[in-house]
Each structure stands twice: as C-alpha cells, then as structure tokens.
mmCIF file of C-alpha atoms and ligand atoms in Angstrom:
data_model
loop_
_atom_site.group_PDB
_atom_site.id
_atom_site.type_symbol
_atom_site.label_atom_id
_atom_site.label_comp_id
_atom_site.label_asym_id
_atom_site.label_seq_id
_atom_site.Cartn_x
_atom_site.Cartn_y
_atom_site.Cartn_z
ATOM 1 C CA MET R 1 -63.151 38.044 -94.137
ATOM 2 C CA ALA R 2 -60.563 39.932 -93.954
ATOM 3 C CA LEU R 3 -59.631 40.536 -97.455
ATOM 4 C CA ASP R 4 -55.715 39.482 -98.328
ATOM 5 C CA GLU R 5 -54.094 41.911 -100.850
ATOM 6 C CA ILE R 6 -52.664 38.662 -102.153
ATOM 7 C CA ILE R 7 -55.885 36.840 -103.332
ATOM 8 C CA ILE R 8 -56.614 40.096 -104.779
ATOM 9 C CA SER R 9 -52.993 40.038 -106.889
ATOM 10 C CA ARG R 10 -53.024 36.335 -108.366
ATOM 11 C CA ALA R 11 -57.166 36.538 -108.833
ATOM 12 C CA ILE R 12 -56.054 39.271 -111.308
ATOM 13 C CA ILE R 13 -52.700 37.509 -112.839
ATOM 14 C CA GLU R 14 -54.758 34.457 -112.803
ATOM 15 C CA ARG R 15 -57.304 35.412 -114.847
ATOM 16 C CA PHE R 16 -55.742 37.544 -117.067
ATOM 17 C CA PHE R 17 -53.471 35.102 -118.425
ATOM 18 C CA GLN R 18 -56.233 32.606 -118.580
ATOM 19 C CA LYS R 19 -57.876 35.119 -121.456
ATOM 20 C CA LEU R 20 -54.114 36.187 -122.570
ATOM 21 C CA THR R 21 -53.830 32.382 -123.434
ATOM 22 C CA ALA R 22 -56.627 31.249 -124.936
ATOM 23 C CA ASN R 23 -56.415 34.319 -127.203
ATOM 24 C CA LEU R 24 -53.626 33.228 -129.062
ATOM 25 C CA ASP R 25 -55.139 31.922 -131.623
ATOM 26 C CA THR R 26 -58.570 33.258 -133.274
ATOM 27 C CA ASP R 27 -60.877 33.008 -135.680
ATOM 28 C CA VAL R 28 -60.603 37.370 -136.003
ATOM 29 C CA ALA R 29 -58.101 39.484 -134.495
ATOM 30 C CA ILE R 30 -59.162 42.428 -134.977
ATOM 31 C CA VAL R 31 -56.278 46.344 -135.145
ATOM 32 C CA GLY R 32 -58.708 49.475 -133.004
ATOM 33 C CA GLY R 33 -61.121 49.522 -131.024
ATOM 34 C CA GLY R 34 -63.446 52.981 -132.588
ATOM 35 C CA PRO R 35 -66.711 52.214 -133.814
ATOM 36 C CA SER R 36 -66.288 50.391 -136.989
ATOM 37 C CA GLY R 37 -63.717 47.741 -134.858
ATOM 38 C CA LEU R 38 -66.478 47.281 -132.188
ATOM 39 C CA VAL R 39 -69.108 47.150 -134.288
ATOM 40 C CA ALA R 40 -66.705 44.031 -136.437
ATOM 41 C CA GLY R 41 -66.841 42.163 -133.208
ATOM 42 C CA TYR R 42 -69.756 42.859 -132.349
ATOM 43 C CA TYR R 43 -71.177 40.504 -134.818
ATOM 44 C CA ILE R 44 -68.339 38.202 -135.259
ATOM 45 C CA ALA R 45 -68.042 37.390 -131.923
ATOM 46 C CA GLY R 46 -72.214 37.241 -131.391
ATOM 47 C CA ALA R 47 -72.105 34.405 -134.422
ATOM 48 C CA GLY R 48 -69.783 32.056 -132.264
ATOM 49 C CA LYS R 49 -66.159 33.266 -133.862
ATOM 50 C CA LYS R 50 -63.200 33.717 -131.254
ATOM 51 C CA VAL R 51 -62.776 37.555 -131.214
ATOM 52 C CA SER R 52 -59.362 39.765 -130.243
ATOM 53 C CA LEU R 53 -59.336 43.191 -130.391
ATOM 54 C CA TYR R 54 -56.058 44.890 -129.613
ATOM 55 C CA GLU R 55 -55.910 48.712 -128.873
ATOM 56 C CA ARG R 56 -52.786 51.244 -128.250
ATOM 57 C CA LYS R 57 -54.795 53.530 -125.860
ATOM 58 C CA LEU R 58 -55.969 53.373 -121.784
ATOM 59 C CA SER R 59 -59.633 53.317 -123.393
ATOM 60 C CA ILE R 60 -61.294 51.861 -126.109
ATOM 61 C CA GLY R 61 -63.502 54.221 -128.799
ATOM 62 C CA GLY R 62 -60.847 56.142 -131.316
ATOM 63 C CA GLY R 63 -62.440 59.335 -132.455
ATOM 64 C CA MET R 64 -66.137 58.892 -131.295
ATOM 65 C CA TRP R 65 -65.843 60.052 -127.994
ATOM 66 C CA GLY R 66 -65.334 63.858 -128.651
ATOM 67 C CA GLY R 67 -68.016 64.401 -131.480
ATOM 68 C CA GLY R 68 -66.979 66.573 -133.752
ATOM 69 C CA MET R 69 -64.415 69.340 -132.254
ATOM 70 C CA MET R 70 -65.323 68.454 -128.918
ATOM 71 C CA PHE R 71 -68.720 69.044 -128.836
ATOM 72 C CA ASN R 72 -69.999 65.219 -128.221
ATOM 73 C CA GLU R 73 -73.201 64.696 -130.746
ATOM 74 C CA ILE R 74 -72.516 62.843 -134.036
ATOM 75 C CA VAL R 75 -74.626 62.425 -136.411
ATOM 76 C CA VAL R 76 -75.835 59.148 -138.518
ATOM 77 C CA GLN R 77 -77.480 58.768 -141.810
ATOM 78 C CA LYS R 78 -80.726 56.417 -142.154
ATOM 79 C CA ASP R 79 -79.571 53.755 -143.285
ATOM 80 C CA ALA R 80 -77.379 53.159 -140.293
ATOM 81 C CA LEU R 81 -79.872 53.454 -137.002
ATOM 82 C CA HIS R 82 -81.000 50.325 -136.868
ATOM 83 C CA ILE R 83 -77.078 49.851 -136.120
ATOM 84 C CA LEU R 84 -78.466 52.342 -132.771
ATOM 85 C CA GLU R 85 -80.910 50.063 -132.279
ATOM 86 C CA GLU R 86 -78.927 46.903 -132.040
ATOM 87 C CA PHE R 87 -77.010 48.577 -129.763
ATOM 88 C CA HIS R 88 -79.518 49.975 -127.741
ATOM 89 C CA ILE R 89 -78.746 53.768 -128.437
ATOM 90 C CA ARG R 90 -80.983 56.797 -128.242
ATOM 91 C CA PHE R 91 -80.875 58.923 -131.248
ATOM 92 C CA SER R 92 -83.176 62.019 -132.110
ATOM 93 C CA LYS R 93 -84.409 62.929 -135.781
ATOM 94 C CA TYR R 94 -82.913 66.337 -136.779
ATOM 95 C CA GLN R 95 -83.494 66.832 -140.261
ATOM 96 C CA GLU R 96 -84.467 64.252 -143.148
ATOM 97 C CA ASN R 97 -81.640 61.356 -143.042
ATOM 98 C CA TYR R 98 -79.963 63.121 -140.130
ATOM 99 C CA TYR R 99 -79.833 61.982 -136.446
ATOM 100 C CA THR R 100 -78.279 63.003 -133.202
ATOM 101 C CA ALA R 101 -76.963 60.741 -130.426
ATOM 102 C CA ASP R 102 -74.805 61.317 -127.847
ATOM 103 C CA SER R 103 -71.139 59.850 -128.380
ATOM 104 C CA ILE R 104 -70.371 58.970 -124.574
ATOM 105 C CA GLU R 105 -74.000 57.385 -124.652
ATOM 106 C CA ALA R 106 -73.437 55.373 -128.656
ATOM 107 C CA MET R 107 -69.718 54.374 -127.683
ATOM 108 C CA SER R 108 -70.439 53.715 -123.894
ATOM 109 C CA CYS R 109 -72.831 51.330 -125.663
ATOM 110 C CA PHE R 110 -70.987 49.721 -128.473
ATOM 111 C CA ALA R 111 -68.407 48.869 -125.990
ATOM 112 C CA ALA R 112 -70.245 46.749 -124.105
ATOM 113 C CA GLY R 113 -72.344 45.288 -126.576
ATOM 114 C CA ALA R 114 -68.829 44.200 -127.951
ATOM 115 C CA VAL R 115 -67.188 42.910 -124.568
ATOM 116 C CA GLN R 116 -70.732 41.442 -123.590
ATOM 117 C CA SER R 117 -71.482 39.682 -127.221
ATOM 118 C CA GLY R 118 -67.497 37.983 -126.359
ATOM 119 C CA VAL R 119 -64.937 39.951 -128.135
ATOM 120 C CA THR R 120 -61.842 39.851 -126.197
ATOM 121 C CA VAL R 121 -60.595 43.239 -125.898
ATOM 122 C CA PHE R 122 -56.418 43.597 -124.420
ATOM 123 C CA ASN R 123 -56.453 47.188 -124.205
ATOM 124 C CA CYS R 124 -52.855 49.027 -123.581
ATOM 125 C CA MET R 125 -51.401 46.886 -126.697
ATOM 126 C CA THR R 126 -49.832 48.141 -129.725
ATOM 127 C CA VAL R 127 -49.762 46.150 -133.124
ATOM 128 C CA GLU R 128 -46.369 46.506 -133.945
ATOM 129 C CA ASP R 129 -46.424 43.933 -136.809
ATOM 130 C CA VAL R 130 -47.959 41.119 -138.674
ATOM 131 C CA MET R 131 -47.172 37.918 -139.089
ATOM 132 C CA MET R 132 -46.665 36.274 -142.473
ATOM 133 C CA ARG R 133 -46.435 33.211 -144.675
ATOM 134 C CA PRO R 134 -46.008 32.947 -148.212
ATOM 135 C CA GLU R 135 -49.476 33.209 -149.549
ATOM 136 C CA ARG R 136 -51.363 35.741 -146.768
ATOM 137 C CA VAL R 137 -51.128 36.996 -143.432
ATOM 138 C CA THR R 138 -51.364 34.969 -140.509
ATOM 139 C CA GLY R 139 -51.205 36.767 -137.122
ATOM 140 C CA LEU R 140 -50.036 39.830 -135.116
ATOM 141 C CA VAL R 141 -47.112 41.330 -133.298
ATOM 142 C CA ILE R 142 -47.859 42.790 -130.731
ATOM 143 C CA ASN R 143 -46.001 44.375 -127.524
ATOM 144 C CA TRP R 144 -47.312 46.386 -124.324
ATOM 145 C CA THR R 145 -48.287 50.429 -125.401
ATOM 146 C CA PRO R 146 -45.708 52.047 -122.759
ATOM 147 C CA VAL R 147 -42.805 49.521 -124.206
ATOM 148 C CA ASP R 148 -43.243 51.604 -127.114
ATOM 149 C CA MET R 149 -43.840 55.610 -125.710
ATOM 150 C CA ALA R 150 -40.635 54.755 -123.610
ATOM 151 C CA GLY R 151 -38.654 53.259 -125.805
ATOM 152 C CA LEU R 152 -37.522 50.404 -124.242
ATOM 153 C CA HIS R 153 -35.886 47.843 -126.012
ATOM 154 C CA VAL R 154 -37.915 44.263 -125.491
ATOM 155 C CA ASP R 155 -39.657 41.757 -128.511
ATOM 156 C CA PRO R 156 -42.434 41.896 -128.615
ATOM 157 C CA LEU R 157 -45.230 38.849 -128.328
ATOM 158 C CA THR R 158 -47.020 37.053 -131.604
ATOM 159 C CA VAL R 159 -50.743 35.766 -131.669
ATOM 160 C CA ARG R 160 -51.992 33.769 -134.947
ATOM 161 C CA SER R 161 -55.682 34.304 -136.001
ATOM 162 C CA LYS R 162 -57.409 33.132 -139.618
ATOM 163 C CA PHE R 163 -58.173 37.102 -140.309
ATOM 164 C CA ILE R 164 -57.361 40.253 -139.288
ATOM 165 C CA ILE R 165 -59.175 43.274 -139.443
ATOM 166 C CA ASP R 166 -56.950 46.514 -139.307
ATOM 167 C CA ALA R 167 -59.118 48.895 -138.364
ATOM 168 C CA THR R 168 -56.620 51.686 -136.972
ATOM 169 C CA GLY R 169 -58.960 54.427 -139.057
ATOM 170 C CA HIS R 170 -57.026 57.593 -140.673
ATOM 171 C CA ASP R 171 -53.188 55.976 -140.049
ATOM 172 C CA THR R 172 -53.836 52.170 -141.276
ATOM 173 C CA GLU R 173 -51.166 51.127 -139.514
ATOM 174 C CA VAL R 174 -51.574 47.115 -140.199
ATOM 175 C CA VAL R 175 -51.910 48.296 -143.544
ATOM 176 C CA LYS R 176 -48.195 50.806 -144.081
ATOM 177 C CA VAL R 177 -46.423 47.612 -142.557
ATOM 178 C CA VAL R 178 -47.834 45.532 -145.040
ATOM 179 C CA SER R 179 -47.667 47.461 -147.513
ATOM 180 C CA ARG R 180 -43.585 47.869 -146.091
ATOM 181 C CA LYS R 181 -42.345 45.103 -145.823
ATOM 182 C CA VAL R 182 -44.700 41.506 -146.703
ATOM 183 C CA PRO R 183 -43.702 40.041 -150.063
ATOM 184 C CA GLY R 184 -46.536 40.967 -152.834
ATOM 185 C CA SER R 185 -48.324 43.970 -153.453
ATOM 186 C CA LEU R 186 -51.671 44.951 -151.751
ATOM 187 C CA LEU R 187 -55.263 44.482 -153.724
ATOM 188 C CA THR R 188 -56.087 48.994 -154.355
ATOM 189 C CA PRO R 189 -55.628 49.599 -157.765
ATOM 190 C CA SER R 190 -51.537 50.932 -157.931
ATOM 191 C CA GLY R 191 -51.082 48.199 -154.988
ATOM 192 C CA LYS R 192 -49.825 50.622 -152.526
ATOM 193 C CA ILE R 193 -51.536 52.970 -149.731
ATOM 194 C CA GLU R 194 -53.644 55.497 -152.359
ATOM 195 C CA GLY R 195 -54.173 58.036 -149.273
ATOM 196 C CA GLU R 196 -56.083 59.465 -147.491
ATOM 197 C CA LYS R 197 -58.721 62.689 -149.113
ATOM 198 C CA SER R 198 -59.900 65.744 -147.615
ATOM 199 C CA MET R 199 -63.371 65.947 -146.203
ATOM 200 C CA TRP R 200 -66.544 65.426 -148.894
ATOM 201 C CA ALA R 201 -69.056 63.823 -146.399
ATOM 202 C CA ASP R 202 -71.370 62.676 -148.248
ATOM 203 C CA VAL R 203 -68.410 60.517 -151.272
ATOM 204 C CA ALA R 204 -67.162 59.665 -147.878
ATOM 205 C CA GLU R 205 -69.097 57.709 -146.468
ATOM 206 C CA ARG R 206 -70.491 55.759 -149.734
ATOM 207 C CA GLN R 207 -67.178 55.280 -150.584
ATOM 208 C CA THR R 208 -66.440 53.519 -146.563
ATOM 209 C CA LEU R 209 -68.557 51.277 -147.496
ATOM 210 C CA GLU R 210 -67.500 49.777 -151.021
ATOM 211 C CA ASN R 211 -63.959 49.976 -149.648
ATOM 212 C CA THR R 212 -64.284 47.881 -147.210
ATOM 213 C CA ARG R 213 -62.532 44.558 -147.786
ATOM 214 C CA GLU R 214 -59.843 42.484 -148.199
ATOM 215 C CA VAL R 215 -56.750 44.166 -148.736
ATOM 216 C CA PHE R 216 -53.839 41.225 -148.817
ATOM 217 C CA PRO R 217 -55.087 38.118 -147.773
ATOM 218 C CA GLY R 218 -55.963 37.772 -144.826
ATOM 219 C CA LEU R 219 -56.032 41.155 -144.179
ATOM 220 C CA TYR R 220 -59.329 43.414 -144.411
ATOM 221 C CA VAL R 221 -59.620 47.216 -143.767
ATOM 222 C CA ALA R 222 -63.078 48.736 -141.893
ATOM 223 C CA GLY R 223 -63.799 52.207 -141.152
ATOM 224 C CA MET R 224 -61.670 55.180 -141.883
ATOM 225 C CA ALA R 225 -58.728 52.966 -142.550
ATOM 226 C CA ALA R 226 -60.431 51.750 -145.741
ATOM 227 C CA ASN R 227 -60.845 55.465 -147.185
ATOM 228 C CA ALA R 228 -57.131 55.513 -146.094
ATOM 229 C CA THR R 229 -56.238 52.958 -147.875
ATOM 230 C CA MET R 230 -58.458 52.778 -150.243
ATOM 231 C CA GLY R 231 -57.767 56.974 -151.251
ATOM 232 C CA GLY R 232 -61.453 58.055 -150.219
ATOM 233 C CA PRO R 233 -62.158 60.860 -149.112
ATOM 234 C CA ARG R 234 -62.979 62.148 -145.158
ATOM 235 C CA MET R 235 -66.633 62.853 -143.494
ATOM 236 C CA GLY R 236 -65.712 63.975 -140.806
ATOM 237 C CA PRO R 237 -68.420 63.978 -137.616
ATOM 238 C CA ILE R 238 -71.161 61.736 -139.323
ATOM 239 C CA PHE R 239 -70.610 58.014 -138.283
ATOM 240 C CA GLY R 240 -72.908 55.984 -140.229
ATOM 241 C CA GLY R 241 -70.746 54.612 -142.524
ATOM 242 C CA MET R 242 -68.184 53.714 -139.819
ATOM 243 C CA LEU R 243 -71.136 51.425 -138.307
ATOM 244 C CA LEU R 244 -72.019 50.167 -142.049
ATOM 245 C CA SER R 245 -68.062 48.880 -142.972
ATOM 246 C CA GLY R 246 -68.321 47.548 -139.409
ATOM 247 C CA GLU R 247 -70.901 45.435 -140.193
ATOM 248 C CA LYS R 248 -69.910 43.832 -143.626
ATOM 249 C CA VAL R 249 -66.502 43.610 -142.204
ATOM 250 C CA ALA R 250 -68.166 40.908 -140.210
ATOM 251 C CA LYS R 251 -70.891 39.477 -142.559
ATOM 252 C CA GLU R 252 -67.578 38.976 -145.430
ATOM 253 C CA ILE R 253 -64.895 37.571 -143.229
ATOM 254 C CA LEU R 254 -68.198 35.237 -141.757
ATOM 255 C CA LYS R 255 -69.360 33.759 -144.901
ATOM 256 C CA ARG R 256 -65.607 32.869 -145.585
ATOM 257 C CA LEU R 257 -65.341 31.669 -141.832
HETATM 258 O O1 48F M 1 -59.765 56.083 -135.318
HETATM 259 P P1 48F M 1 -61.039 55.606 -135.575
HETATM 260 O O2 48F M 1 -61.697 56.195 -134.020
HETATM 261 O O3 48F M 1 -61.560 55.024 -135.899
HETATM 262 P P2 48F M 1 -62.851 54.097 -136.783
HETATM 263 O O4 48F M 1 -63.569 52.977 -136.179
HETATM 264 O O5 48F M 1 -63.225 55.432 -136.771
HETATM 265 C C1 48F M 1 -62.976 57.177 -137.293
HETATM 266 C C2 48F M 1 -64.029 57.704 -136.641
HETATM 267 O O6 48F M 1 -63.375 57.512 -135.454
HETATM 268 C C3 48F M 1 -63.316 58.985 -137.279
HETATM 269 C C4 48F M 1 -63.681 59.540 -138.678
HETATM 270 C C5 48F M 1 -65.506 58.806 -138.930
HETATM 271 O O7 48F M 1 -66.265 60.050 -138.479
HETATM 272 O O8 48F M 1 -63.148 59.351 -139.433
HETATM 273 O O9 48F M 1 -62.124 59.534 -137.296
HETATM 274 O O10 48F M 1 -61.992 54.171 -138.216
HETATM 275 O O11 48F M 1 -60.233 54.476 -134.012
HETATM 276 C C6 48F M 1 -59.016 53.631 -134.371
HETATM 277 C C7 48F M 1 -58.411 53.159 -132.863
HETATM 278 O O12 48F M 1 -57.220 52.358 -132.981
HETATM 279 C C8 48F M 1 -56.790 52.264 -132.120
HETATM 280 C C9 48F M 1 -56.508 54.167 -132.150
HETATM 281 O O13 48F M 1 -56.216 53.924 -131.076
HETATM 282 C C10 48F M 1 -57.923 54.233 -132.121
HETATM 283 O O14 48F M 1 -58.678 54.060 -130.746
HETATM 284 N N1 48F M 1 -55.218 52.257 -132.856
HETATM 285 C C11 48F M 1 -54.176 53.304 -133.683
HETATM 286 N N2 48F M 1 -53.191 51.983 -134.220
HETATM 287 C C12 48F M 1 -53.149 51.298 -133.105
HETATM 288 C C13 48F M 1 -53.970 50.492 -132.812
HETATM 289 C C14 48F M 1 -52.388 49.729 -132.750
HETATM 290 N N3 48F M 1 -51.199 49.796 -134.019
HETATM 291 N N4 48F M 1 -52.019 49.435 -132.427
HETATM 292 C C15 48F M 1 -53.258 49.133 -131.580
HETATM 293 N N5 48F M 1 -54.115 50.552 -131.682
#
C-alpha cells in the first residue's frame, strides 16, 4: 500500500492533540526533565497517578548526559543504588561507597522508565508562570520554547495540576516566579529563595534530601532546585542525591493525593 503524507500528518496532529488535551488537568505537573524530575515522575505515575512533565529543551536529561565536564560517567553512592537497579542501569564499584555508571546508559534508562511508567513528556515547552488561587498554586503557564527564543509576542496556555514539582535544577525557575509574583512567602527561613552555595558534595548530598519538600502550598522542590531554594551547596557530578530526592518527593506527594 502506498504511503500517504497526509495520513502521516493527520496521525501526528491527532495523536499529539489527544495527548495535550488529556493533560490539561493532572495530578502532578513536573517542570524539568533532569534526573530528579524523571525519577519523581516514574514513581508517581507508577502508582497510577496522572503525571505530565514539561521540558524546555528538545531532549530531556538535564545535566546528566555530560557526566562531569563532559566525561560521560556519573558517580552514585551506595544509598541510591536501589534506584539504579529499579531502572535496570548497570553500575560498578569504584571503591567503598563510590559506584560509577555510564551517563548515557543511565539517562536513557531514566527517560525510558519514566515514559513507560506513564509520565507524559512535553518537550520544547517552557514553563513561564504559574496559575494561582488565594490559598495555593494550582497550575502552570506554558509556551513553546521557540516562541521564547525568538522573542515573539504570543500568549501562553495554562494547565491545571493538584501538585507541581520544580525540578529545574540550579535555576529554580518555578520557585523564582512564585517568589516574585504570587502573594505570600515561601516556606523557607527568610520567606525568599535562600540561594545556592558553592561546592561541598558531602553536605550537599545530604541536604538535597532534607530540602526536598513543599516550599509553597502546592509547590514542591526536588533535585538541585531543592538546594538552590533552601540555601544548600552544589555537589557536582555525584547523582545519588538527585535520585533519592526524586524518590522522596514522589512519596510525599503520593501521601497527599
Ligand atoms: O539541571 P537538571 O539536570 O536538574 P536536576 O534533576 O539534576 C541536577 C544535575 O543534573 C546536576 C547537579 C547534580 O549533580 O547539580 O546539575 O536537579 O535538569 C533540569 C531541567 O529543567 C529544564 C532544563 O532544561 C533541564 O533539562 N528546565 C529549566 N527551566 C525550565 C525547564 C522551564 N522554565 N521550563 C521547562 N523546563
């Protein structure tokens, strides 16, 4: 049978719009497709909840693909190995409490695991604002990344979600917009973003987990965004904290859904 270009186009258009429409109202909307966002999505969707994930770039994966300084290996400590196992990622011991994995294998498995557990990923979409009500944050304001890049004056669209996770890494983009534009204070010591501190891997990894929490009604932080919001240091290419943070935020939100 001869292939018809119009059927190909119609198939893509119809399927995409079904996906978009089905995700206008979700249980959890995750901003950022780095390791913490993907792990969070995997566990929440795996528990049967509806999860959408918005990623600004063409590809998900955030800062994991490049390992450390483009040496494409990552380090993961013992406490987080169960998450590598859950995603069928191979790893090997380097020395006591230091394990390594190929960053390409790791990220490919996180991406596949999240999508196959039911997370709907929207790539090339930038979250530029939130939807608010007097008591909480209730959704996200989204637009095509190329609209932003080209500086086009195009209004965005809005999606609703019971909970939002800011997993945007160092930039804490959702928390920043909430701090700037939503009345009220963040649930941080100063009521504002505390700001990321310089490198201290050991402290940073522990604090990432402690800092993974609700920082405004309806809005959680995970991964590097948790430390940047709460004033923790950075940790570089050790990823256990990112993975455990994704697992923790999923557990916390599932308790409330
Ligand atoms: O930075 P990223 O990988 O976040 P993470 O899960 O992991 C951090 C580590 O990669 C590393 C580190 C730990 O060793 O410090 O940096 O905390 O992924 C964040 C993703 O969010 C996307 C961004 O493109 C990246 O893929 N992102 C950022 N802002 C927006 C966004 C936005 N406004 N809308 C949509 N996506």
